[in-house]
Amino acid sequence: MADTAVQTKNTNTLPATLMADFSEHAGAGMDAIGTEDMQIPFLRILQPLSPQINKNDASYIKGASSGDLFNTVTGQFWSGEDGVYVIPCGYTVKYLEFQLRINGGGYQGELDPNDPDLKRTTREGASEILPSGNEVIRSAQHLVMIVDPETGATQQAICDMKKTQLKVSRKWNTQMRMVQYQGAKGLFNPPMWGTIWKLTTVQESNDQGSWNNYAVERIEPDAVPAEAFSAAKSFFESFSKGEIKTSGATTEEQAAPKQAPLSDDVPF
């Protein structure tokens, strides 16, 4: 079940005449807003120290708790136990540079995949350290279409997996490659956007502490309205053509001072 910090009124309560007017002018005024003018939200997991569950933080989301999944732009969240349905629409890898916490922390930006420094890293515990002394974090970005199975409503998002989440990403990619449907001419592998999955969360721990991670389960395609797959296909095509550019961090993370400690969404 989904919830949100800012509740949206049920459109069915609007007068029929007003709703008809809205429908007649669907999309009016949006023509000048291109993909470069919008921010694709991240779909992330709330961790025990996430600011979104701190009542004294400006980014606090009322009702959310550790282990829930949330939309970084709208604040909408889903129970980690109930999960959220997603259709994969693209995949890419980012290399993100962070200053170490002992030096103040902070997101420093993205590294080009061909940056020679990526071949000069040294291992310090679970961290990959660049020649500069900063940490590089591999971020597996799954572009997904979030789907409400009841209404068919969709929303684009980036599910970025880092650190201990990378094992989930690799398993998910493997599972996607193994999916087969029975067609008129026999078995075939469907396109990425022809599969649907449920993301939930599980708690993991080691000698450094506890955190929440993803769990991925494949769902039969008839669990959501067919229109959701059409929307997912369009998202996939736009990304494949380069019309959609992804970022390694949220707008807030990019705007934060370079030395300001950021809340790491994956503590280990």
Coordinates of C-alpha atoms in Angstrom, one line a residue:
M1 CA 0.0 0.0 0.0
A2 CA 1.4 3.4 -0.9
D3 CA 1.3 6.5 1.3
T4 CA 2.5 10.0 0.9
A5 CA 3.6 12.9 3.0
V6 CA 1.4 15.2 1.0
Q7 CA -1.9 13.5 0.4
T8 CA -3.5 13.9 -3.0
K9 CA -7.3 14.3 -3.1
N10 CA -9.4 11.7 -4.9
T11 CA -10.2 13.2 -8.3
N12 CA -13.6 11.5 -8.2
T13 CA -14.7 14.2 -5.7
L14 CA -14.3 17.0 -8.3
P15 CA -17.5 18.2 -10.1
A16 CA -18.1 16.2 -13.3
T17 CA -18.1 19.5 -15.3
L18 CA -14.7 20.5 -14.0
M19 CA -13.3 17.0 -14.7
A20 CA -14.6 17.1 -18.2
D21 CA -12.9 20.4 -18.8
F22 CA -9.6 19.1 -17.4
S23 CA -9.9 16.1 -19.7
E24 CA -10.7 18.3 -22.8
H25 CA -7.5 20.3 -22.2
A26 CA -5.3 17.4 -21.1
G27 CA -1.6 18.4 -21.0
A28 CA -2.2 22.1 -21.8
G29 CA 0.6 24.3 -20.8
M30 CA 3.1 21.5 -20.6
D31 CA 4.4 21.8 -24.1
A32 CA 7.5 23.9 -23.2
I33 CA 8.6 21.5 -20.4
G34 CA 11.2 19.1 -21.8
T35 CA 13.0 16.2 -20.2
E36 CA 15.9 18.6 -19.4
D37 CA 13.5 20.6 -17.3
M38 CA 12.5 17.7 -15.1
Q39 CA 14.1 15.5 -12.5
I40 CA 13.6 11.8 -12.6
P41 CA 13.0 10.8 -9.0
F42 CA 15.0 8.1 -7.3
L43 CA 13.3 5.2 -5.7
R44 CA 15.3 4.5 -2.5
I45 CA 15.1 2.7 0.8
L46 CA 14.8 4.5 4.1
Q47 CA 17.7 3.6 6.4
P48 CA 17.8 3.9 10.2
L49 CA 19.7 7.2 9.9
S50 CA 17.8 8.6 6.9
P51 CA 16.8 12.3 7.5
Q52 CA 13.3 11.5 6.1
I53 CA 12.4 9.7 9.3
N54 CA 13.9 12.4 11.6
K55 CA 11.0 14.6 12.7
N56 CA 13.4 17.5 13.2
D57 CA 14.7 17.4 9.6
A58 CA 13.3 19.5 6.8
S59 CA 13.0 16.4 4.6
Y60 CA 11.0 14.5 7.2
I61 CA 8.2 12.3 5.7
K62 CA 5.3 11.9 8.0
G63 CA 4.4 8.3 8.6
A64 CA 7.5 6.8 6.9
S65 CA 9.8 4.5 8.8
S66 CA 13.1 2.6 8.3
G67 CA 12.8 -0.1 5.6
D68 CA 10.1 1.8 3.6
L69 CA 10.7 2.6 -0.1
F70 CA 10.2 6.3 -1.1
N71 CA 10.2 8.7 -4.0
T72 CA 12.9 11.3 -3.5
V73 CA 10.9 14.0 -5.4
T74 CA 7.3 13.6 -4.2
G75 CA 7.9 12.0 -0.8
Q76 CA 5.5 9.2 -1.6
F77 CA 6.4 6.0 0.2
W78 CA 5.6 2.4 0.2
S79 CA 5.8 -0.1 3.1
G80 CA 8.9 -2.2 2.8
E81 CA 6.9 -5.3 3.6
D82 CA 4.2 -4.7 1.0
G83 CA 6.6 -3.4 -1.6
V84 CA 6.1 -1.7 -4.9
Y85 CA 5.5 -3.0 -8.5
V86 CA 8.0 -1.9 -11.1
I87 CA 8.7 -2.5 -14.8
P88 CA 12.4 -2.3 -15.8
C89 CA 13.0 0.2 -18.6
G90 CA 16.7 0.7 -18.8
Y91 CA 20.0 0.1 -17.1
T92 CA 23.3 2.0 -16.7
V93 CA 26.2 2.2 -14.3
K94 CA 27.6 5.4 -12.7
Y95 CA 30.9 5.9 -10.9
L96 CA 30.3 8.4 -8.0
E97 CA 33.1 10.2 -6.1
F98 CA 32.6 10.9 -2.4
Q99 CA 34.9 12.5 0.1
L100 CA 35.5 10.1 3.1
R101 CA 33.4 10.8 6.2
I102 CA 36.5 11.2 8.3
N103 CA 37.4 14.2 6.0
G104 CA 33.9 15.7 6.2
G105 CA 32.1 13.6 3.6
G106 CA 30.2 15.0 0.6
Y107 CA 29.3 14.1 -3.0
Q108 CA 32.0 15.2 -5.4
G109 CA 30.4 14.3 -8.7
E110 CA 30.5 11.6 -11.3
L111 CA 33.5 10.0 -12.9
D112 CA 33.7 9.2 -16.6
P113 CA 33.7 5.4 -17.0
N114 CA 37.0 5.7 -18.9
D115 CA 38.7 7.8 -16.3
P116 CA 42.1 6.3 -15.8
D117 CA 41.9 6.8 -12.0
L118 CA 39.3 4.0 -11.9
K119 CA 42.1 1.6 -12.7
R120 CA 44.3 3.1 -10.0
T121 CA 42.0 2.5 -7.0
T122 CA 43.2 0.7 -3.8
R123 CA 41.1 -1.4 -1.5
E124 CA 40.6 -0.2 2.1
G125 CA 38.2 -2.5 3.8
A126 CA 35.0 -2.4 1.8
S127 CA 35.9 0.9 0.1
E128 CA 37.6 1.6 -3.3
I129 CA 39.9 4.6 -2.8
L130 CA 41.0 6.9 -5.7
P131 CA 44.5 8.4 -5.9
S132 CA 42.9 11.6 -4.6
G133 CA 42.0 9.9 -1.4
N134 CA 38.3 10.0 -2.1
E135 CA 36.1 7.0 -2.4
V136 CA 34.5 5.8 -5.6
I137 CA 31.2 4.1 -5.4
R138 CA 29.7 2.0 -8.3
S139 CA 26.0 2.8 -8.7
A140 CA 23.9 0.4 -10.7
Q141 CA 21.0 2.4 -12.0
H142 CA 17.8 0.6 -12.9
L143 CA 15.3 2.9 -14.7
V144 CA 11.9 1.7 -13.7
M145 CA 8.3 2.5 -14.2
I146 CA 6.5 2.3 -10.9
V147 CA 3.0 0.9 -11.4
D148 CA -0.1 1.0 -9.1
P149 CA -1.7 -2.4 -9.8
E150 CA -5.1 -1.2 -8.9
T151 CA -5.4 2.0 -10.9
G152 CA -2.6 1.4 -13.5
A153 CA -1.1 4.8 -12.7
T154 CA 2.6 5.0 -13.6
Q155 CA 5.6 7.1 -12.6
Q156 CA 9.2 7.1 -13.8
A157 CA 12.0 6.5 -11.3
I158 CA 15.6 5.5 -10.9
C159 CA 16.3 2.6 -8.5
D160 CA 20.0 3.1 -7.8
M161 CA 21.8 0.3 -6.1
K162 CA 25.2 0.7 -4.4
K163 CA 27.5 -1.2 -2.1
T164 CA 25.7 -4.2 -0.5
Q165 CA 22.8 -3.6 -2.9
L166 CA 25.0 -4.5 -5.9
K167 CA 24.5 -8.2 -5.2
V168 CA 20.7 -7.7 -5.6
S169 CA 21.3 -5.7 -8.8
R170 CA 23.4 -8.5 -10.3
K171 CA 20.8 -11.2 -9.3
W172 CA 18.0 -9.1 -10.7
N173 CA 19.8 -8.6 -14.0
T174 CA 20.4 -12.4 -14.2
Q175 CA 16.8 -13.1 -13.4
M176 CA 15.6 -10.7 -16.2
R177 CA 17.8 -12.4 -18.7
M178 CA 16.3 -15.8 -17.8
V179 CA 12.6 -14.9 -18.1
Q180 CA 10.8 -16.7 -20.9
Y181 CA 7.3 -16.5 -22.1
Q182 CA 5.4 -19.0 -24.2
G183 CA 4.5 -17.5 -27.6
A184 CA 2.9 -18.8 -30.8
K185 CA 6.3 -20.0 -32.1
G186 CA 7.6 -21.3 -28.8
L187 CA 9.5 -19.9 -25.9
F188 CA 11.1 -16.5 -26.2
N189 CA 12.8 -13.9 -24.0
P190 CA 10.6 -10.8 -23.5
P191 CA 12.0 -7.3 -23.7
M192 CA 13.1 -5.7 -20.4
W193 CA 9.9 -3.6 -20.3
G194 CA 7.8 -6.8 -20.8
T195 CA 8.4 -8.0 -17.3
I196 CA 7.2 -6.8 -13.9
W197 CA 8.7 -7.2 -10.5
K198 CA 7.9 -6.4 -6.9
L199 CA 10.5 -4.7 -4.8
T200 CA 10.3 -5.2 -1.0
T201 CA 13.0 -4.7 1.7
V202 CA 14.8 -7.0 4.1
Q203 CA 17.1 -6.2 7.0
E204 CA 20.7 -7.3 6.8
S205 CA 23.6 -6.9 9.3
N206 CA 27.2 -7.5 9.9
D207 CA 29.7 -6.6 12.6
Q208 CA 29.4 -2.9 11.6
G209 CA 25.7 -2.6 12.0
S210 CA 22.3 -3.2 10.4
W211 CA 20.7 -1.8 7.3
N212 CA 17.9 -2.4 4.9
N213 CA 18.3 -4.0 1.5
Y214 CA 16.1 -4.8 -1.5
A215 CA 14.4 -8.1 -2.3
V216 CA 13.2 -8.7 -5.8
E217 CA 10.3 -11.0 -6.9
R218 CA 9.0 -11.5 -10.4
I219 CA 5.3 -11.0 -10.9
E220 CA 3.1 -12.3 -13.7
P221 CA 2.4 -9.6 -16.3
D222 CA -1.4 -9.8 -16.0
A223 CA -1.0 -8.3 -12.5
V224 CA -1.1 -4.8 -13.9
P225 CA -3.1 -3.1 -16.7
A226 CA -1.7 -3.5 -20.2
E227 CA -1.4 0.3 -20.6
A228 CA 1.4 0.2 -18.0
F229 CA 3.6 -1.7 -20.4
S230 CA 3.0 0.8 -23.2
A231 CA 4.2 3.6 -20.9
A232 CA 7.2 1.5 -19.9
K233 CA 8.1 0.9 -23.6
S234 CA 8.0 4.6 -24.3
F235 CA 10.3 5.3 -21.3
F236 CA 12.7 2.6 -22.5
E237 CA 12.7 4.0 -26.1
S238 CA 13.4 7.6 -24.8
F239 CA 16.3 6.4 -22.7
S240 CA 17.7 4.2 -25.5
K241 CA 17.6 7.2 -27.9
G242 CA 19.5 9.3 -25.3
E243 CA 16.5 11.6 -24.8
I244 CA 16.7 11.0 -21.1
K245 CA 19.8 11.6 -19.1
T246 CA 20.2 10.2 -15.6
S247 CA 22.1 11.7 -12.7
G248 CA 24.1 10.0 -10.0
A249 CA 22.6 12.0 -7.2
T250 CA 19.5 14.0 -6.3
T251 CA 19.3 17.7 -7.0
E252 CA 19.6 18.3 -3.2
E253 CA 22.8 16.1 -3.0
Q254 CA 24.3 17.9 -5.9
A255 CA 23.6 21.3 -4.5
A256 CA 25.0 20.5 -1.0
P257 CA 28.4 22.0 -0.1
K258 CA 31.2 19.6 -1.2
Q259 CA 32.3 19.3 2.4
A260 CA 28.9 18.8 3.9
P261 CA 28.2 15.3 5.2
L262 CA 25.5 13.6 3.3
S263 CA 23.2 10.9 4.6
D264 CA 24.5 7.7 2.9
D265 CA 21.5 5.7 1.9
V266 CA 23.5 2.5 2.0
P267 CA 25.6 2.5 5.2
F268 CA 27.7 -0.6 4.4

